[in-house]
Amino acid sequence: MAIIISVGLVAGTATVRAQEAPEAATADAASSEGREVYEAVCQACHMADAKGGGDAGAEIPALANNVHLADKDFMVNVVLNGRGGMPWLKDLLSHQQVASVATYVRREFNAYPEAVTEADVDRVASNGPASPAPPPCTSC
């Protein structure tokens, strides 16, 4: 009987791992795409460490440790529609790329684990630019 139980546990574990594997592969692909978009489009201004203009006097906000990015819709809106000196990217990036880069920045440079989905980007895009903008961040 002990052999049957252990075989059942091993088979059950294999089934769970098989079910988790596609999700992990999808998450890895999205993270890779998000990193690639960040490096190609965002990094030139926001820097490799996402700390923005910093002490150089530039008006480029840090994305790292940015409390505004807790609201995934805020980040999606800024990426799509721009804000201040940041250009809008809705004509440059697909909704999937926006979702990937937003998820990457929220996870890599902040502690916001919730993924931004293409459906989130579709919803924000259909609502148009957000208004009013949140108050300025004193630490950005």
Coordinates of C-alpha atoms in Angstrom, one line a residue:
M1 CA 0.0 0.0 0.0
A2 CA 2.9 2.4 0.7
I3 CA 4.2 1.8 -2.8
I4 CA 0.8 2.8 -4.3
I5 CA 0.6 5.9 -2.2
S6 CA 4.1 7.0 -3.1
V7 CA 3.5 6.3 -6.8
G8 CA 0.3 8.4 -6.6
L9 CA 2.2 11.2 -5.0
V10 CA 4.9 11.2 -7.6
A11 CA 2.3 11.1 -10.4
G12 CA 0.4 13.9 -8.8
T13 CA 3.5 16.0 -8.5
A14 CA 4.4 15.4 -12.1
T15 CA 0.9 16.5 -13.1
V16 CA 1.1 19.7 -11.1
R17 CA 4.6 20.4 -12.5
A18 CA 3.3 19.8 -16.1
Q19 CA 0.5 22.2 -15.5
E20 CA 2.8 24.9 -14.1
A21 CA 5.4 24.6 -16.8
P22 CA 3.5 26.5 -19.5
E23 CA 2.7 29.3 -17.1
A24 CA 6.3 29.6 -16.1
A25 CA 7.4 29.6 -19.8
T26 CA 4.9 32.3 -20.6
A27 CA 6.0 34.4 -17.6
D28 CA 9.7 33.9 -18.6
A29 CA 8.9 35.0 -22.2
A30 CA 6.9 38.0 -21.0
S31 CA 9.8 39.0 -18.7
S32 CA 12.3 38.6 -21.5
E33 CA 10.2 40.7 -23.8
G34 CA 9.7 43.3 -21.1
R35 CA 13.4 43.5 -20.5
E36 CA 14.1 43.8 -24.2
V37 CA 11.6 46.7 -24.6
Y38 CA 13.0 48.4 -21.5
E39 CA 16.5 48.2 -22.8
A40 CA 15.5 49.4 -26.4
V41 CA 13.0 52.1 -25.5
C42 CA 13.1 53.2 -21.9
Q43 CA 16.7 52.7 -20.7
A44 CA 18.2 55.6 -22.6
C45 CA 16.3 58.1 -20.4
H46 CA 15.4 56.1 -17.2
M47 CA 18.9 54.5 -17.1
A48 CA 19.8 50.8 -16.7
D49 CA 19.0 50.9 -13.0
A50 CA 15.7 52.7 -13.6
K51 CA 16.8 55.6 -11.3
G52 CA 16.1 58.2 -13.9
G53 CA 17.9 61.6 -14.1
G54 CA 19.0 61.4 -10.5
D55 CA 21.4 64.1 -9.4
A56 CA 22.2 65.1 -12.9
G57 CA 19.4 67.7 -12.8
A58 CA 17.4 65.9 -15.5
E59 CA 13.6 65.9 -15.1
I60 CA 13.5 62.2 -15.8
P61 CA 11.7 60.4 -12.9
A62 CA 13.0 57.2 -11.4
L63 CA 11.0 54.1 -12.1
A64 CA 12.7 52.2 -9.4
N65 CA 11.0 52.4 -6.0
N66 CA 8.2 54.6 -7.5
V67 CA 5.0 54.5 -5.5
H68 CA 3.0 55.6 -8.5
L69 CA 3.7 52.3 -10.2
A70 CA 1.7 50.4 -7.6
D71 CA -1.2 51.5 -9.8
K72 CA -0.7 49.5 -12.9
D73 CA -3.2 51.6 -14.8
F74 CA -1.1 54.7 -14.1
M75 CA 2.0 53.2 -15.6
V76 CA 0.1 51.9 -18.7
N77 CA -1.5 55.3 -19.2
V78 CA 1.9 57.1 -19.1
V79 CA 3.5 54.6 -21.5
L80 CA 0.6 54.9 -23.9
N81 CA 0.0 58.6 -23.7
G82 CA 3.2 60.2 -22.3
R83 CA 3.4 62.7 -19.5
G84 CA 5.5 65.8 -19.1
G85 CA 8.6 65.3 -21.3
M86 CA 7.9 61.6 -21.9
P87 CA 6.6 60.9 -25.4
W88 CA 3.6 58.7 -25.9
L89 CA 4.4 55.2 -27.1
K90 CA 1.0 54.0 -28.2
D91 CA 2.1 54.3 -31.9
L92 CA 5.4 52.5 -31.3
L93 CA 4.6 49.6 -29.0
S94 CA 1.9 46.9 -29.2
H95 CA -0.4 46.4 -26.3
Q96 CA 1.5 43.2 -25.5
Q97 CA 4.8 45.0 -25.4
V98 CA 3.3 47.7 -23.1
A99 CA 2.0 44.9 -20.8
S100 CA 5.4 43.2 -20.8
V101 CA 7.5 46.3 -20.1
A102 CA 5.1 47.5 -17.4
T103 CA 5.2 44.1 -15.7
Y104 CA 9.0 44.0 -16.0
V105 CA 9.5 47.5 -14.5
R106 CA 7.0 46.8 -11.7
R107 CA 8.6 43.5 -10.8
E108 CA 12.3 44.2 -11.5
F109 CA 12.7 47.7 -10.0
N110 CA 9.8 47.7 -7.5
A111 CA 8.0 45.1 -5.4
Y112 CA 4.7 44.9 -7.4
P113 CA 4.3 41.3 -8.4
E114 CA 0.9 41.6 -10.1
A115 CA 1.3 41.2 -13.9
V116 CA 0.0 43.9 -16.3
T117 CA -2.0 42.1 -18.9
E118 CA -2.8 42.9 -22.5
A119 CA -6.4 43.2 -21.4
D120 CA -5.4 45.9 -18.9
V121 CA -3.7 47.8 -21.6
D122 CA -6.7 47.4 -23.9
R123 CA -9.0 48.8 -21.1
V124 CA -6.8 51.8 -20.4
A125 CA -6.3 52.5 -24.1
S126 CA -10.0 52.5 -24.7
N127 CA -10.6 55.0 -21.8
G128 CA -8.1 57.5 -23.3
P129 CA -5.6 59.5 -21.3
A130 CA -6.2 59.6 -17.5
S131 CA -7.1 62.9 -15.9
P132 CA -6.2 64.4 -13.5
A133 CA -2.6 63.3 -13.0
P134 CA -1.6 62.2 -9.5
P135 CA 0.2 64.7 -7.4
P136 CA 4.0 65.0 -8.1
C137 CA 6.2 62.5 -6.3
T138 CA 8.6 64.1 -3.9
S139 CA 11.0 61.2 -4.2
C140 CA 11.0 60.9 -8.0

